[in-house]
JSON list of C-alpha atoms in Angstrom, two decimals:
[
{"chain": "W", "resi": 1, "resn": "MET", "atom": "CA", "xyz": [-0.02, -0.08, -0.02]},
{"chain": "W", "resi": 2, "resn": "PRO", "atom": "CA", "xyz": [1.19, 3.47, -0.82]},
{"chain": "W", "resi": 3, "resn": "ILE", "atom": "CA", "xyz": [2.21, 5.94, 1.81]},
{"chain": "W", "resi": 4, "resn": "ILE", "atom": "CA", "xyz": [0.02, 9.11, 1.59]},
{"chain": "W", "resi": 5, "resn": "GLY", "atom": "CA", "xyz": [1.56, 11.04, 4.27]},
{"chain": "W", "resi": 6, "resn": "VAL", "atom": "CA", "xyz": [4.13, 11.16, 7.01]},
{"chain": "W", "resi": 7, "resn": "GLY", "atom": "CA", "xyz": [4.09, 13.48, 10.22]},
{"chain": "W", "resi": 8, "resn": "ILE", "atom": "CA", "xyz": [6.45, 14.12, 12.91]},
{"chain": "W", "resi": 9, "resn": "ASP", "atom": "CA", "xyz": [6.23, 16.57, 15.86]},
{"chain": "W", "resi": 10, "resn": "VAL", "atom": "CA", "xyz": [7.91, 17.24, 19.34]},
{"chain": "W", "resi": 11, "resn": "ALA", "atom": "CA", "xyz": [6.49, 18.97, 22.29]},
{"chain": "W", "resi": 12, "resn": "GLU", "atom": "CA", "xyz": [8.50, 20.22, 25.21]},
{"chain": "W", "resi": 13, "resn": "ILE", "atom": "CA", "xyz": [6.84, 18.70, 28.22]},
{"chain": "W", "resi": 14, "resn": "ASP", "atom": "CA", "xyz": [7.40, 21.56, 30.69]},
{"chain": "W", "resi": 15, "resn": "ARG", "atom": "CA", "xyz": [6.10, 24.04, 28.15]},
{"chain": "W", "resi": 16, "resn": "PHE", "atom": "CA", "xyz": [3.03, 21.86, 27.59]},
{"chain": "W", "resi": 17, "resn": "ARG", "atom": "CA", "xyz": [2.57, 21.38, 31.35]},
{"chain": "W", "resi": 18, "resn": "ALA", "atom": "CA", "xyz": [2.71, 25.22, 31.72]},
{"chain": "W", "resi": 19, "resn": "ALA", "atom": "CA", "xyz": [0.06, 25.71, 28.97]},
{"chain": "W", "resi": 20, "resn": "LEU", "atom": "CA", "xyz": [-2.36, 23.24, 30.51]},
{"chain": "W", "resi": 21, "resn": "GLU", "atom": "CA", "xyz": [-1.95, 24.92, 33.93]},
{"chain": "W", "resi": 22, "resn": "ARG", "atom": "CA", "xyz": [-2.37, 28.37, 32.39]},
{"chain": "W", "resi": 23, "resn": "THR", "atom": "CA", "xyz": [-5.55, 27.19, 30.57]},
{"chain": "W", "resi": 24, "resn": "PRO", "atom": "CA", "xyz": [-7.07, 24.20, 32.28]},
{"chain": "W", "resi": 25, "resn": "SER", "atom": "CA", "xyz": [-9.98, 24.01, 29.80]},
{"chain": "W", "resi": 26, "resn": "MET", "atom": "CA", "xyz": [-7.30, 23.33, 27.03]},
{"chain": "W", "resi": 27, "resn": "ALA", "atom": "CA", "xyz": [-7.32, 19.70, 27.85]},
{"chain": "W", "resi": 28, "resn": "GLU", "atom": "CA", "xyz": [-10.93, 19.26, 26.90]},
{"chain": "W", "resi": 29, "resn": "ARG", "atom": "CA", "xyz": [-10.41, 20.88, 23.60]},
{"chain": "W", "resi": 30, "resn": "LEU", "atom": "CA", "xyz": [-7.35, 18.70, 22.85]},
{"chain": "W", "resi": 31, "resn": "PHE", "atom": "CA", "xyz": [-8.32, 15.34, 24.14]},
{"chain": "W", "resi": 32, "resn": "VAL", "atom": "CA", "xyz": [-11.27, 13.09, 24.10]},
{"chain": "W", "resi": 33, "resn": "PRO", "atom": "CA", "xyz": [-12.20, 12.03, 27.78]},
{"chain": "W", "resi": 34, "resn": "ASP", "atom": "CA", "xyz": [-10.52, 8.51, 27.52]},
{"chain": "W", "resi": 35, "resn": "GLU", "atom": "CA", "xyz": [-7.22, 10.10, 26.41]},
{"chain": "W", "resi": 36, "resn": "LEU", "atom": "CA", "xyz": [-6.99, 11.98, 29.75]},
{"chain": "W", "resi": 37, "resn": "LEU", "atom": "CA", "xyz": [-7.09, 8.57, 31.78]},
{"chain": "W", "resi": 38, "resn": "LEU", "atom": "CA", "xyz": [-5.04, 5.54, 32.04]},
{"chain": "W", "resi": 39, "resn": "PRO", "atom": "CA", "xyz": [-6.85, 2.17, 31.88]},
{"chain": "W", "resi": 40, "resn": "SER", "atom": "CA", "xyz": [-6.87, 2.10, 35.87]},
{"chain": "W", "resi": 41, "resn": "GLY", "atom": "CA", "xyz": [-8.92, 5.40, 35.67]},
{"chain": "W", "resi": 42, "resn": "GLU", "atom": "CA", "xyz": [-6.11, 7.54, 37.15]},
{"chain": "W", "resi": 43, "resn": "ARG", "atom": "CA", "xyz": [-5.11, 10.72, 35.37]},
{"chain": "W", "resi": 44, "resn": "ARG", "atom": "CA", "xyz": [-2.59, 10.25, 32.51]},
{"chain": "W", "resi": 45, "resn": "GLY", "atom": "CA", "xyz": [0.71, 11.93, 33.27]},
{"chain": "W", "resi": 46, "resn": "ILE", "atom": "CA", "xyz": [1.76, 15.14, 31.57]},
{"chain": "W", "resi": 47, "resn": "ALA", "atom": "CA", "xyz": [4.49, 13.40, 29.38]},
{"chain": "W", "resi": 48, "resn": "SER", "atom": "CA", "xyz": [2.05, 11.02, 28.13]},
{"chain": "W", "resi": 49, "resn": "LEU", "atom": "CA", "xyz": [-0.39, 13.79, 27.31]},
{"chain": "W", "resi": 50, "resn": "ALA", "atom": "CA", "xyz": [2.26, 15.70, 25.59]},
{"chain": "W", "resi": 51, "resn": "ALA", "atom": "CA", "xyz": [3.17, 12.69, 23.36]},
{"chain": "W", "resi": 52, "resn": "ARG", "atom": "CA", "xyz": [-0.63, 12.55, 22.52]},
{"chain": "W", "resi": 53, "resn": "PHE", "atom": "CA", "xyz": [-0.59, 16.24, 21.61]},
{"chain": "W", "resi": 54, "resn": "ALA", "atom": "CA", "xyz": [2.51, 15.70, 19.42]},
{"chain": "W", "resi": 55, "resn": "ALA", "atom": "CA", "xyz": [0.69, 12.68, 17.76]},
{"chain": "W", "resi": 56, "resn": "LYS", "atom": "CA", "xyz": [-2.21, 14.86, 16.86]},
{"chain": "W", "resi": 57, "resn": "GLU", "atom": "CA", "xyz": [0.13, 17.59, 15.43]},
{"chain": "W", "resi": 58, "resn": "ALA", "atom": "CA", "xyz": [1.95, 14.75, 13.46]},
{"chain": "W", "resi": 59, "resn": "LEU", "atom": "CA", "xyz": [-1.35, 13.36, 12.16]},
{"chain": "W", "resi": 60, "resn": "ALA", "atom": "CA", "xyz": [-2.31, 16.85, 10.80]},
{"chain": "W", "resi": 61, "resn": "LYS", "atom": "CA", "xyz": [1.03, 17.07, 8.96]},
{"chain": "W", "resi": 62, "resn": "ALA", "atom": "CA", "xyz": [0.62, 13.59, 7.56]},
{"chain": "W", "resi": 63, "resn": "LEU", "atom": "CA", "xyz": [-2.80, 14.81, 6.26]},
{"chain": "W", "resi": 64, "resn": "GLY", "atom": "CA", "xyz": [-1.24, 17.97, 4.57]},
{"chain": "W", "resi": 65, "resn": "ALA", "atom": "CA", "xyz": [-2.01, 20.21, 7.61]},
{"chain": "W", "resi": 66, "resn": "PRO", "atom": "CA", "xyz": [-5.47, 21.47, 6.23]},
{"chain": "W", "resi": 67, "resn": "ALA", "atom": "CA", "xyz": [-7.38, 24.12, 8.23]},
{"chain": "W", "resi": 68, "resn": "GLY", "atom": "CA", "xyz": [-10.56, 23.10, 9.96]},
{"chain": "W", "resi": 69, "resn": "LEU", "atom": "CA", "xyz": [-9.34, 19.67, 11.59]},
{"chain": "W", "resi": 70, "resn": "HIS", "atom": "CA", "xyz": [-10.75, 19.24, 15.18]},
{"chain": "W", "resi": 71, "resn": "TRP", "atom": "CA", "xyz": [-8.42, 18.00, 17.80]},
{"chain": "W", "resi": 72, "resn": "THR", "atom": "CA", "xyz": [-10.90, 15.78, 19.32]},
{"chain": "W", "resi": 73, "resn": "ASP", "atom": "CA", "xyz": [-11.67, 13.93, 16.04]},
{"chain": "W", "resi": 74, "resn": "ALA", "atom": "CA", "xyz": [-8.42, 12.18, 16.45]},
{"chain": "W", "resi": 75, "resn": "GLU", "atom": "CA", "xyz": [-7.86, 9.80, 19.43]},
{"chain": "W", "resi": 76, "resn": "VAL", "atom": "CA", "xyz": [-4.68, 8.09, 20.49]},
{"chain": "W", "resi": 77, "resn": "PHE", "atom": "CA", "xyz": [-5.55, 4.86, 22.30]},
{"chain": "W", "resi": 78, "resn": "VAL", "atom": "CA", "xyz": [-3.54, 1.87, 23.34]},
{"chain": "W", "resi": 79, "resn": "GLU", "atom": "CA", "xyz": [-4.13, -1.88, 22.32]},
{"chain": "W", "resi": 80, "resn": "PRO", "atom": "CA", "xyz": [-3.99, -4.33, 25.25]},
{"chain": "W", "resi": 81, "resn": "SER", "atom": "CA", "xyz": [-0.52, -5.19, 23.86]},
{"chain": "W", "resi": 82, "resn": "GLY", "atom": "CA", "xyz": [0.70, -1.75, 24.59]},
{"chain": "W", "resi": 83, "resn": "GLN", "atom": "CA", "xyz": [0.79, -0.54, 20.97]},
{"chain": "W", "resi": 84, "resn": "PRO", "atom": "CA", "xyz": [-0.58, 2.92, 20.31]},
{"chain": "W", "resi": 85, "resn": "ARG", "atom": "CA", "xyz": [-3.19, 3.27, 17.69]},
{"chain": "W", "resi": 86, "resn": "LEU", "atom": "CA", "xyz": [-5.23, 6.07, 16.24]},
{"chain": "W", "resi": 87, "resn": "ARG", "atom": "CA", "xyz": [-8.95, 6.42, 15.94]},
{"chain": "W", "resi": 88, "resn": "VAL", "atom": "CA", "xyz": [-10.33, 9.13, 13.66]},
{"chain": "W", "resi": 89, "resn": "THR", "atom": "CA", "xyz": [-13.86, 10.54, 13.24]},
{"chain": "W", "resi": 90, "resn": "GLY", "atom": "CA", "xyz": [-15.51, 13.68, 11.99]},
{"chain": "W", "resi": 91, "resn": "THR", "atom": "CA", "xyz": [-13.16, 16.32, 10.28]},
{"chain": "W", "resi": 92, "resn": "VAL", "atom": "CA", "xyz": [-10.08, 14.01, 10.45]},
{"chain": "W", "resi": 93, "resn": "ALA", "atom": "CA", "xyz": [-11.74, 11.02, 9.00]},
{"chain": "W", "resi": 94, "resn": "ALA", "atom": "CA", "xyz": [-13.27, 13.06, 6.14]},
{"chain": "W", "resi": 95, "resn": "ARG", "atom": "CA", "xyz": [-9.67, 14.35, 5.18]},
{"chain": "W", "resi": 96, "resn": "ALA", "atom": "CA", "xyz": [-8.42, 10.87, 5.47]},
{"chain": "W", "resi": 97, "resn": "ALA", "atom": "CA", "xyz": [-11.13, 9.53, 3.22]},
{"chain": "W", "resi": 98, "resn": "ASP", "atom": "CA", "xyz": [-10.47, 12.47, 0.72]},
{"chain": "W", "resi": 99, "resn": "LEU", "atom": "CA", "xyz": [-6.91, 11.22, 0.57]},
{"chain": "W", "resi": 100, "resn": "GLY", "atom": "CA", "xyz": [-7.51, 7.59, 0.51]},
{"chain": "W", "resi": 101, "resn": "VAL", "atom": "CA", "xyz": [-6.00, 6.84, 3.75]},
{"chain": "W", "resi": 102, "resn": "LYS", "atom": "CA", "xyz": [-6.89, 3.18, 4.84]},
{"chain": "W", "resi": 103, "resn": "SER", "atom": "CA", "xyz": [-4.57, 2.57, 7.82]},
{"chain": "W", "resi": 104, "resn": "TRP", "atom": "CA", "xyz": [-2.36, 4.47, 10.26]},
{"chain": "W", "resi": 105, "resn": "HIS", "atom": "CA", "xyz": [0.94, 3.77, 11.94]},
{"chain": "W", "resi": 106, "resn": "ILE", "atom": "CA", "xyz": [1.97, 5.73, 15.03]},
{"chain": "W", "resi": 107, "resn": "SER", "atom": "CA", "xyz": [4.80, 5.81, 17.40]},
{"chain": "W", "resi": 108, "resn": "LEU", "atom": "CA", "xyz": [5.07, 7.90, 20.50]},
{"chain": "W", "resi": 109, "resn": "SER", "atom": "CA", "xyz": [8.06, 8.44, 22.86]},
{"chain": "W", "resi": 110, "resn": "HIS", "atom": "CA", "xyz": [9.12, 10.84, 25.73]},
{"chain": "W", "resi": 111, "resn": "ASP", "atom": "CA", "xyz": [12.50, 11.23, 27.23]},
{"chain": "W", "resi": 112, "resn": "ALA", "atom": "CA", "xyz": [14.73, 14.16, 28.43]},
{"chain": "W", "resi": 113, "resn": "GLY", "atom": "CA", "xyz": [12.04, 16.66, 28.66]},
{"chain": "W", "resi": 114, "resn": "VAL", "atom": "CA", "xyz": [10.61, 16.04, 25.15]},
{"chain": "W", "resi": 115, "resn": "ALA", "atom": "CA", "xyz": [7.62, 14.16, 23.95]},
{"chain": "W", "resi": 116, "resn": "SER", "atom": "CA", "xyz": [7.69, 13.06, 20.21]},
{"chain": "W", "resi": 117, "resn": "ALA", "atom": "CA", "xyz": [5.36, 11.27, 17.75]},
{"chain": "W", "resi": 118, "resn": "VAL", "atom": "CA", "xyz": [5.54, 10.00, 14.16]},
{"chain": "W", "resi": 119, "resn": "VAL", "atom": "CA", "xyz": [2.35, 9.23, 12.14]},
{"chain": "W", "resi": 120, "resn": "ILE", "atom": "CA", "xyz": [2.17, 7.49, 8.79]},
{"chain": "W", "resi": 121, "resn": "ALA", "atom": "CA", "xyz": [-0.98, 7.36, 6.75]},
{"chain": "W", "resi": 122, "resn": "GLU", "atom": "CA", "xyz": [-1.20, 4.49, 4.34]},
{"chain": "W", "resi": 123, "resn": "GLY", "atom": "CA", "xyz": [-3.50, 4.05, 1.43]}
]
């Protein structure tokens, strides 16, 4: 299958933390409720949230960074195996369909104060 797009992004964890502290409502604009919690029900750590934010930025880049995508129309979730996956709906799903995206590949990481993500859109 052809690669339709690739996106990569990094987020400085402390800067992301400061933004969330400054504007607490930002979390609800960026993430669906399940992304904010671990499977245990505890609140997800800031490094993990920063990586998910980076994934959404990388996803937008993989789609050509069009205007009008909604942050909550892309959800990063984790398979029972621990592998991260993307679930897209609404504006993101529509753009992906227009481009012929059939599957997604995602990788998340955080270390040394930086969270990163790579997203590959495959047709």
